[in-house]
XYZ file of C-alpha atoms in Angstrom:
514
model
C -33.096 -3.316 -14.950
C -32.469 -6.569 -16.044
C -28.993 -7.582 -17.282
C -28.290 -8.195 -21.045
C -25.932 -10.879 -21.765
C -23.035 -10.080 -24.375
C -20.837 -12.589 -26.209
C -17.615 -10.327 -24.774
C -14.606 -11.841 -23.120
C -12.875 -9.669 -20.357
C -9.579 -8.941 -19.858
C -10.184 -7.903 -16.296
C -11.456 -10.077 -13.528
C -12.926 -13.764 -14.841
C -12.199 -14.927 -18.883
C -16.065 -16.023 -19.150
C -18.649 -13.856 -20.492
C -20.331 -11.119 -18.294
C -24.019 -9.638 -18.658
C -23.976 -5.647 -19.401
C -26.126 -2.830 -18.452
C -26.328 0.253 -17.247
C -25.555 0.806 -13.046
C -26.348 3.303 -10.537
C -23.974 4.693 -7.405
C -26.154 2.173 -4.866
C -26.061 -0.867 -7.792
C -22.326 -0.793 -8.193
C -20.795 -3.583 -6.424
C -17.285 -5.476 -6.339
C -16.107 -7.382 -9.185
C -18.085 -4.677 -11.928
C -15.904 -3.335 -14.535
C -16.555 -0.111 -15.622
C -15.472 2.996 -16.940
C -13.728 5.377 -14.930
C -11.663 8.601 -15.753
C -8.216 8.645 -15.279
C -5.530 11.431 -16.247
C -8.750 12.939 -18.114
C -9.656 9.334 -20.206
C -12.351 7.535 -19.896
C -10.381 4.128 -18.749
C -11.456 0.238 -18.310
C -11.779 -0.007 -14.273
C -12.471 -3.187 -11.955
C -14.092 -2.165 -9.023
C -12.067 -4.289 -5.839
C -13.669 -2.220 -2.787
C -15.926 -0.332 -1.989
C -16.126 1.816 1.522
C -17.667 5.277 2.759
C -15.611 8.268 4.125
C -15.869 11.135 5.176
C -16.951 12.967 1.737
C -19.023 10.026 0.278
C -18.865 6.669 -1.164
C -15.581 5.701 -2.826
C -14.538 3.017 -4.795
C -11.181 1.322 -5.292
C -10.278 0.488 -8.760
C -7.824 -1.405 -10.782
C -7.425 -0.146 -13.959
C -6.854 -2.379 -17.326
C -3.325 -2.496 -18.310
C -1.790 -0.081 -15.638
C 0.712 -1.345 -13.260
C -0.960 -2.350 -9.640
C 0.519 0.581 -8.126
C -1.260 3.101 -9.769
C -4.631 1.414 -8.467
C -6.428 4.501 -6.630
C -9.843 5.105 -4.856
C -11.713 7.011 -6.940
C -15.127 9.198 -5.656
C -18.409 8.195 -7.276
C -17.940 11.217 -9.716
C -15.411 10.078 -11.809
C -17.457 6.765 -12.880
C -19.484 6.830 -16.132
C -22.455 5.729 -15.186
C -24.046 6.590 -18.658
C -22.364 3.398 -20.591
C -22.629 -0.192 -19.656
C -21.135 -1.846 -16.526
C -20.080 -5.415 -17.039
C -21.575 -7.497 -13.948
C -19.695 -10.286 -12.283
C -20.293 -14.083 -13.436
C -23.265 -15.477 -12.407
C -23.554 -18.183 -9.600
C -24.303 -20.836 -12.153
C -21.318 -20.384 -13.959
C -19.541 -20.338 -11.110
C -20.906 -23.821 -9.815
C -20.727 -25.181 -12.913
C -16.851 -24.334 -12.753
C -16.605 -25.972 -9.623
C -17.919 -29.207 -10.974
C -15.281 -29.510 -13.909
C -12.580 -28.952 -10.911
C -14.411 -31.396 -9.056
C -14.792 -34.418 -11.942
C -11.537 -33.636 -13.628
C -9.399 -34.159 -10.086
C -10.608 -37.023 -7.833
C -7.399 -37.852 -7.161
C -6.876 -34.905 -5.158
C -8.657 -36.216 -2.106
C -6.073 -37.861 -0.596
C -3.966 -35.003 -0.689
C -6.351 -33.231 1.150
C -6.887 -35.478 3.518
C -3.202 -35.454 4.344
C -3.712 -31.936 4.678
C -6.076 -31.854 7.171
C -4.213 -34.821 9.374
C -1.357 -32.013 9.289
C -2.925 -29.338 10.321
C -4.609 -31.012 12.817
C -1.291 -32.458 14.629
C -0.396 -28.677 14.886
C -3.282 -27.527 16.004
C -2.899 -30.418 19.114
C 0.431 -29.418 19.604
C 0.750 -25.439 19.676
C -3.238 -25.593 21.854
C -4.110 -22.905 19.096
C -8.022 -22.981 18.366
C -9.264 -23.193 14.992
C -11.903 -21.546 13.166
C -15.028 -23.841 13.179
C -18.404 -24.217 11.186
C -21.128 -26.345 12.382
C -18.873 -28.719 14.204
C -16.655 -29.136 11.830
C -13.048 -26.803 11.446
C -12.582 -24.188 8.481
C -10.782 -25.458 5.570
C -8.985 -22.035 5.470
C -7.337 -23.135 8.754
C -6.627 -26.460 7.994
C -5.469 -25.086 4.599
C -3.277 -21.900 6.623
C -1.756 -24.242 8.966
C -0.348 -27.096 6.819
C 0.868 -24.294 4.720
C 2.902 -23.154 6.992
C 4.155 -26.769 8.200
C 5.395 -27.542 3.995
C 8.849 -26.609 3.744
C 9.765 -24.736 0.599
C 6.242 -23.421 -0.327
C 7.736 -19.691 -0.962
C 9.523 -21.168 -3.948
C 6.935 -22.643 -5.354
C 4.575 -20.106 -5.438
C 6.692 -17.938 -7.773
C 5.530 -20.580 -10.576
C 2.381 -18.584 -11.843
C -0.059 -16.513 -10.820
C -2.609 -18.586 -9.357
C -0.342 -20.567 -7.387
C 1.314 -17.180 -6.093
C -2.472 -16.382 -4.643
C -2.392 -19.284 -2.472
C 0.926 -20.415 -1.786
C 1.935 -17.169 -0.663
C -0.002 -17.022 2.318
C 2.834 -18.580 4.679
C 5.059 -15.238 5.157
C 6.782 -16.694 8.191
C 8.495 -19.602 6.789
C 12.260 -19.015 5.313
C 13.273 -19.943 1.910
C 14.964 -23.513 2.500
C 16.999 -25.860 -0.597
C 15.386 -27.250 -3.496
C 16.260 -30.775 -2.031
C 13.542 -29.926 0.718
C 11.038 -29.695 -1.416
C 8.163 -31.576 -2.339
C 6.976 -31.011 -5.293
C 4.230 -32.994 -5.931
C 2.525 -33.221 -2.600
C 3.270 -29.074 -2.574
C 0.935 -29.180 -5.751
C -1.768 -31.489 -4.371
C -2.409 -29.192 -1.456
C -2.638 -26.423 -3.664
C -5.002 -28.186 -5.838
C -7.101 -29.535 -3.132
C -7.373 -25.971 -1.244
C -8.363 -23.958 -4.266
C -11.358 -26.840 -4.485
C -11.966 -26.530 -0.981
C -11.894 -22.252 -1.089
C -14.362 -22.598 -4.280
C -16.466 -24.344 -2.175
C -16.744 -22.534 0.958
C -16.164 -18.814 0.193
C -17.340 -15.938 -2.236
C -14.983 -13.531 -3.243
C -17.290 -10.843 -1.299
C -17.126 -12.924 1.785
C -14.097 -13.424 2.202
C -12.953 -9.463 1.678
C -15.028 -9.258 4.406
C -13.450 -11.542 6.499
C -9.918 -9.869 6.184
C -8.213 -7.976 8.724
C -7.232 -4.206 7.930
C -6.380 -3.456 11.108
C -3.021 -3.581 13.519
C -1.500 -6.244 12.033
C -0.659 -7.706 8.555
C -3.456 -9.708 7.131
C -5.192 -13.071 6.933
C -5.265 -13.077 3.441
C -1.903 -11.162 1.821
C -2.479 -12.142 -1.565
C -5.895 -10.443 -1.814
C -5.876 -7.274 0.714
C -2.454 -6.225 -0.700
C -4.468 -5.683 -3.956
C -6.343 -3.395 -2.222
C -4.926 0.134 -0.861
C -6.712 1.076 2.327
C -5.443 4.778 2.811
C -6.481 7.433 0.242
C -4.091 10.193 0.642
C -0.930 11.320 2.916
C -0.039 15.256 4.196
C 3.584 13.989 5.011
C 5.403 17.375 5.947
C 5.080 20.115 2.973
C 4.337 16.819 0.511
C 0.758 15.199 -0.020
C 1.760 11.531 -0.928
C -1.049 9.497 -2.314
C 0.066 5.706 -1.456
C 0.713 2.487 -3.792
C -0.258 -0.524 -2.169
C -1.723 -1.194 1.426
C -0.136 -0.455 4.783
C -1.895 -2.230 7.916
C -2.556 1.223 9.744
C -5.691 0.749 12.253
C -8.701 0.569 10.176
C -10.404 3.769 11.425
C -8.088 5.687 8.857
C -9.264 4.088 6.016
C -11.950 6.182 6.328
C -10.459 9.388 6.280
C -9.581 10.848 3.122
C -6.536 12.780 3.927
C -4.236 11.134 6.674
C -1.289 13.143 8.674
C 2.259 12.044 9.160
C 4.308 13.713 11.270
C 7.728 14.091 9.247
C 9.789 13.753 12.546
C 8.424 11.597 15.134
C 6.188 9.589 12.276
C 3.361 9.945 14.285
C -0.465 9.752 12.008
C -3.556 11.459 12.909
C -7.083 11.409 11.567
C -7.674 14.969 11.387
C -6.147 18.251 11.041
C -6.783 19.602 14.628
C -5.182 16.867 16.391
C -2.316 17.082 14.210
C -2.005 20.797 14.552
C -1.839 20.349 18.095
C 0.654 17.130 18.021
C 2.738 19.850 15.980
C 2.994 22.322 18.613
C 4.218 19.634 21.010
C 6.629 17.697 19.315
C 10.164 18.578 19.844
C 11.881 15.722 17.944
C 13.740 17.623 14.909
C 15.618 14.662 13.859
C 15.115 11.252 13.656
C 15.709 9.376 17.219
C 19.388 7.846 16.516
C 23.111 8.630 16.953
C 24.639 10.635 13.533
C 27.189 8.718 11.704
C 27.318 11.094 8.590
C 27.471 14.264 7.448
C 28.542 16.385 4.442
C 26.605 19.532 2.826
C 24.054 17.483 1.116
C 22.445 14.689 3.562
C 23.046 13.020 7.267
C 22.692 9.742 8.140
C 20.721 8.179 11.121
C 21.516 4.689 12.842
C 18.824 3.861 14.723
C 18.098 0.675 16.609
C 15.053 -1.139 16.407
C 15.238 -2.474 20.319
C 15.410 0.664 21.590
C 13.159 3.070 19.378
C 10.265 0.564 18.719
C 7.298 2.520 18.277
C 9.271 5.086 15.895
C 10.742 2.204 13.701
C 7.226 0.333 13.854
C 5.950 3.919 12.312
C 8.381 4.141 9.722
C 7.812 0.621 8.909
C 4.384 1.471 8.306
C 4.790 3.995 6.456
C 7.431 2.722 3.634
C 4.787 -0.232 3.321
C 2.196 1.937 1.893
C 5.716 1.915 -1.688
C 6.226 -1.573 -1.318
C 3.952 -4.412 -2.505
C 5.833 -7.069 -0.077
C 7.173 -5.546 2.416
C 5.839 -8.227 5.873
C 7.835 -6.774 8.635
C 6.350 -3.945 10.460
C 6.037 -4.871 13.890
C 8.916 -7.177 14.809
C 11.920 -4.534 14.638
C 14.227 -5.278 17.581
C 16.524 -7.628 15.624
C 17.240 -4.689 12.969
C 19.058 -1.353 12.534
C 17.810 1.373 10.515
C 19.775 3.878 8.591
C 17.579 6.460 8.165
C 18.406 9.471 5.255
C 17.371 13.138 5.678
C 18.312 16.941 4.497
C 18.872 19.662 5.923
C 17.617 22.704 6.605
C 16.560 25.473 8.995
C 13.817 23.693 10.295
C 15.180 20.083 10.949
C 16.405 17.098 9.565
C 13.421 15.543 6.876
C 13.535 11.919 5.993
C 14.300 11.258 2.308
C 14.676 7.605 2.649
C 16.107 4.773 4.900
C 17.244 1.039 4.762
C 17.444 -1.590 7.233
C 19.610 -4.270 8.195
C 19.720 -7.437 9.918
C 21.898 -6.947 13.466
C 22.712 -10.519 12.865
C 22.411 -11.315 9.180
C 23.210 -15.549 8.846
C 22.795 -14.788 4.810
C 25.606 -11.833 5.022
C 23.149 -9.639 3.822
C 23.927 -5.554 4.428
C 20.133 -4.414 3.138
C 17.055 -5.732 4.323
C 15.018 -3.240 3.254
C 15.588 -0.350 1.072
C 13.450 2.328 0.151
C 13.165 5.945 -1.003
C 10.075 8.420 -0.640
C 8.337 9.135 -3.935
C 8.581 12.816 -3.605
C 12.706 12.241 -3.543
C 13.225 9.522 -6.291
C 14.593 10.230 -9.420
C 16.995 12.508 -7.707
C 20.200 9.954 -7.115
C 19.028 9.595 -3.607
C 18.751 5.752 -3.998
C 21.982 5.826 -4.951
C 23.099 7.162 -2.234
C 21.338 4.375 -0.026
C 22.872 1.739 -2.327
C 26.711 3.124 -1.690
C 26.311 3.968 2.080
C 25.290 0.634 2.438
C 28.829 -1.152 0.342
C 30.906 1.453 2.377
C 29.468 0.032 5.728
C 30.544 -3.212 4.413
C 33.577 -2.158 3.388
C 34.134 -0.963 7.018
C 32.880 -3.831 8.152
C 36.116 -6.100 5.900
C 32.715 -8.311 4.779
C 30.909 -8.479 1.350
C 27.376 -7.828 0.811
C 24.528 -8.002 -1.243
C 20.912 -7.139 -0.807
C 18.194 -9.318 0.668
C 16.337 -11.264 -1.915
C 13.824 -10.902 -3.832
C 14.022 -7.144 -4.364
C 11.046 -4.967 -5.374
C 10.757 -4.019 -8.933
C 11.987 -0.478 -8.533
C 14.872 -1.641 -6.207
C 15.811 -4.481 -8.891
C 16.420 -1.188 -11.361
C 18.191 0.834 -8.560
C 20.735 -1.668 -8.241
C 21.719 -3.070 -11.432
C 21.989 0.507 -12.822
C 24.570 0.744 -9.595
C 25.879 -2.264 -10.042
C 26.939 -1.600 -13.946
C 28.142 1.633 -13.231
C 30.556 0.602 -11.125
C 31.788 -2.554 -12.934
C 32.197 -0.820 -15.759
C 34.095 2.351 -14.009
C 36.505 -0.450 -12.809
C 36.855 -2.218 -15.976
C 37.276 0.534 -18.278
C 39.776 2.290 -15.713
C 41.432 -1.586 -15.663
C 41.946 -1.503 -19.311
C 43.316 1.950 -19.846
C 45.883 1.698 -17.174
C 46.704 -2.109 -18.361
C 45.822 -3.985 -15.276
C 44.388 -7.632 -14.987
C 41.436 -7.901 -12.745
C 39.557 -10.651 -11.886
C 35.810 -11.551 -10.257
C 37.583 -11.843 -6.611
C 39.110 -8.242 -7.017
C 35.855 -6.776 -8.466
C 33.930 -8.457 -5.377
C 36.691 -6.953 -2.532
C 37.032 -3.560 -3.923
C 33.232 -2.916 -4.380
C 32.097 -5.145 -1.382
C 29.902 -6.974 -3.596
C 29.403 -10.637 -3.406
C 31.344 -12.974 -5.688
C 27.726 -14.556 -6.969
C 26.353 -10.745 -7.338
C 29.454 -10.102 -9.374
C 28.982 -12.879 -11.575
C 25.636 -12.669 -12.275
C 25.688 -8.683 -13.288
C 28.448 -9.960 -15.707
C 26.360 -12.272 -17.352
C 23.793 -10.281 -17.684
C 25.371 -7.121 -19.382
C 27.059 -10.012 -21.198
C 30.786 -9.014 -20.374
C 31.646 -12.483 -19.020
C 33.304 -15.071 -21.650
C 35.334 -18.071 -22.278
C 37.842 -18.097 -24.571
C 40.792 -20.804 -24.608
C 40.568 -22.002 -21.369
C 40.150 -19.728 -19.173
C 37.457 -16.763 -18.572
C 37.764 -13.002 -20.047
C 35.851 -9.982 -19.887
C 34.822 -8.245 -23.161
C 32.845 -5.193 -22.577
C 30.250 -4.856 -25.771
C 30.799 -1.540 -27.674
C 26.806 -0.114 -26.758
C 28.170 -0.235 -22.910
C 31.413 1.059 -23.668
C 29.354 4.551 -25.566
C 26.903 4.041 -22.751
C 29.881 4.661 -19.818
C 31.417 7.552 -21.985
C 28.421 9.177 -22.361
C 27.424 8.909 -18.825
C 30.840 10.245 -18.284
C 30.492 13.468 -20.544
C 27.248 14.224 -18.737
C 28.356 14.115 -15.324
C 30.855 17.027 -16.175
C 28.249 19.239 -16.339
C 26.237 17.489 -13.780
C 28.437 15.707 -11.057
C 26.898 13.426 -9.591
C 26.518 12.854 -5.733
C 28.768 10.285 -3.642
C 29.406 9.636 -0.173
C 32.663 10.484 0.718
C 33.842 7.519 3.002
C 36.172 10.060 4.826
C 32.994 11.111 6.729
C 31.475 8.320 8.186
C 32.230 8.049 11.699
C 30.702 4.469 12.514
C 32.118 1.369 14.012
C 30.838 -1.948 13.361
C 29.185 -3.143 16.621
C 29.388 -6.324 18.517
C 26.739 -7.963 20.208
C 27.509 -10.730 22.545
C 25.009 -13.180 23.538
C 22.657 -11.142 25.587
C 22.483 -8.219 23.237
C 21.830 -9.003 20.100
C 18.373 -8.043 20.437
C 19.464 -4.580 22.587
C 22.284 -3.171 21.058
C 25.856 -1.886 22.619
């Protein structure tokens, strides 16, 4: 059927016009948006994948003004194939886009050509080969490498979106001082590759060209849109996944994966799981104990020595958090795993990581708590064990930067609670405190401490010097949380009951352990 063009701008996928008519199952293709049910509503879809399983063709979807997470692969069924699908952008428009980029920045050429003179050097020097076309190397190499040789590209790629896309393709490099930075020539590359990508690649082709399979990707920016497993039997729990998790790519074709909830094992099908079950003795996770009380344990683990269990668990929390990069590389870190109890075992309820060696002084690398479990004051509990380590440790921390969205929540609503537990206790017993003594007694760092302040706008100056005037709305905020947890306590860890001692690595063994 031939395509009807309609004067309609979309809201998903590109600004310009699209043509609409009706599709069919083996018509649909990436980059249509159509409708699809959701929660029983017929909803405004972009289709972003496409692959066949087990039980038929399925078809990954991003849905108009839902958050990413809730992106989901939905079966052929729940499309409405009775209204009109709006069709990608023609090739025309899309050449004709290229040209404007093309006329409207010739200056960008020399940019690029410094680009290329980069990437080449470290191509000569590391002996790496690059990707080459007709005799002449890939500008996504060229583009990849001198990415990764441009100091301070993470920063700037937190500018907008479309800079984000590219610019966040170097995941090895670490954050370095705005003084580093070069702005301009940062931009120019930018510039230059997007002209240079345009050119070269389709957005089909280069999906096709990413790799889903044991290890991270080519392209982060666009398989991360993209979940690749459906659904999760995780113990008792079926989790269904919010973002993608580099598990081999065989699995993405299974509708239902398996998880062992001990040893974190994953299986493609029920009967080898069923028979991993009846062989697996682990009923705990693989560390040393360092606390109990009647409510949850905790686990230290150490990356060096159980790799292939932290490399699973990695995997596994990556599937809840959009950018999460470290999976594989776990020697360096110490877990500190969560569970409950009960008569069958110890089941993991959520974990955090940390640096054996942190230069930045942080005490969380990664924090995280399964979906079935949040909501219940378990990330709380994370949050604290981690200060009272510190606090054991005579150090102050604060979490590695930048934190997820739902970790961002978790800790400011921990961080206010306790400032204002301290301050309000501070006034009514007619003691002075000041930012040092908030940072020692909560083991938070003195720029943490100062920020939170500022933001639940306690922090002032007056005369000369700096005060702290708690607002009224936080004041009835504390007292009401206070009224409410006497008839709900809520849970703490009681520092009384950790038995842990800081280790010390020497030289040799700060890789290994103690």
């Amino acid at each position: 059927m031939t395509p009807i063009t309609q004067p309609t701008d979309a809201i998903l996928g590109s600004p310009v016009p699209r043509a609409k008519s009706r599709a069919t199952i083996d018509t649909l293709r990436i980059g249509c948006l159509a409708m699809v049910e959701k929660d029983g509503h017929s909803r405004r879809a972009e289709i972003l994948s496409i692959k066949e399983t087990k039980s038929g063709r399925h078809f990954y979807c991003n849905f108009d003004n839902f958050n990413k997470r809730l992106d989901e692969w939905v079966p052929a069924a729940r499309i409405d194939f009775t209204r009109d699908v709006e069709w990608p952008s023609s090739e025309k428009t899309k050449e004709g886009k290229k040209a404007v980029v093309s006329s409207k920045a010739p200056t960008k050429a020399p940019a690029k050509k410094t680009v290329a003179k980069k990437a080449q050097k470290r191509i000569a020097a590391t002996g790496e080969a690059s990707v080459a076309s007709e005799g002449n190397s890939h500008p996504w190499t060229d583009f990849v490498d001198s990415q990764k040789s441009q100091k301070g590209s993470r920063r700037i790629s937190d500018g907008d979106g479309d800079e984000k896309t590219v610019m966040a393709l170097d995941l090895d490099v670490s954050p370095v001082s705005e003084e580093e930075m070069d702005v301009d020539d940062a931009h120019a590359d930018v510039a230059a590759s997007k002209t240079e990508l345009q050119d070269s690649f389709s957005r089909d082709e280069e999906i096709n060209r990413l790799r889903t399979g044991g290890s991270m990707t080519q392209n982060q920016a666009e398989i991360s849109r993209i979940r690749n497993i459906s659904k999760v039997r995780f113990g008792k729990f079926e989790l269904h996944p919010w973002y993608f998790s580099p598990y081999p790519e065989e699995f993405a074709q299974e509708d239902l994966m398996f998880v062992c909830e001990f040893c974190l094992s994953y299986f493609g099908d029920p009967k080898s799981f069923s028979r991993h079950r009846t062989k697996c003795t682990l009923l705990h996770p693989p560390g040393n104990e360092i606390y109990r009380d009647d409510y949850v344990s905790f686990f230290e683990i150490d990356g060096k020595r159980q790799r292939t269990w932290c490399r699973n668990l990695c995997l596994l929390s990556k599937m809840f958090l959009d950018h999460k990069t470290l999976y594989y590389d776990v020697d360096p870190f110490l877990f500190y795993v969560m569970t409950s109890r009960d008569e069958n075992g110890c089941h993991l309820v959520g974990y955090f990581s940390k640096e054996k060696e942190s230069a930045d002084g942080y005490n969380v690398a990664c924090i995280l708590t399964l979906p079935q479990f949040q909501r219940k004051g378990y990330g709380r509990l994370l949050i604290q064990f981690s200060y009272e380590l510190s606090k054991i440790e005579g150090k102050l921390g604060s979490p590695e930067k930048p934190l997820s969205d739902l970790g961002l929540l978790s800790y400011r609503r921990y961080w206010t609670e306790n400032l204002l537990e301290k301050l309000v206790r501070a006034n009514e017993l007619e003691e002075r405190y000041s930012m040092d003594s908030l940072a020692s007694e909560l083991a938070m760092t003195l720029s943490d401490v100062e920020t939170m302040l500022r933001v639940l706008e306690i922090l002032a100056y007056h005369k000369g010097e700096h005060k702290f005037i708690v607002p009224n709305a936080l004041l009835e905020r504390h007292s009401n949380l206070v009224e409410k947890e006497k008839t709900k306590p809520k849970r703490l860890i009681d520092p009384s009951k950790i038995r842990w001692k800081p280790p010390v690595f020497s030289v040799s063994q700060r890789t290994w352990g103690w």
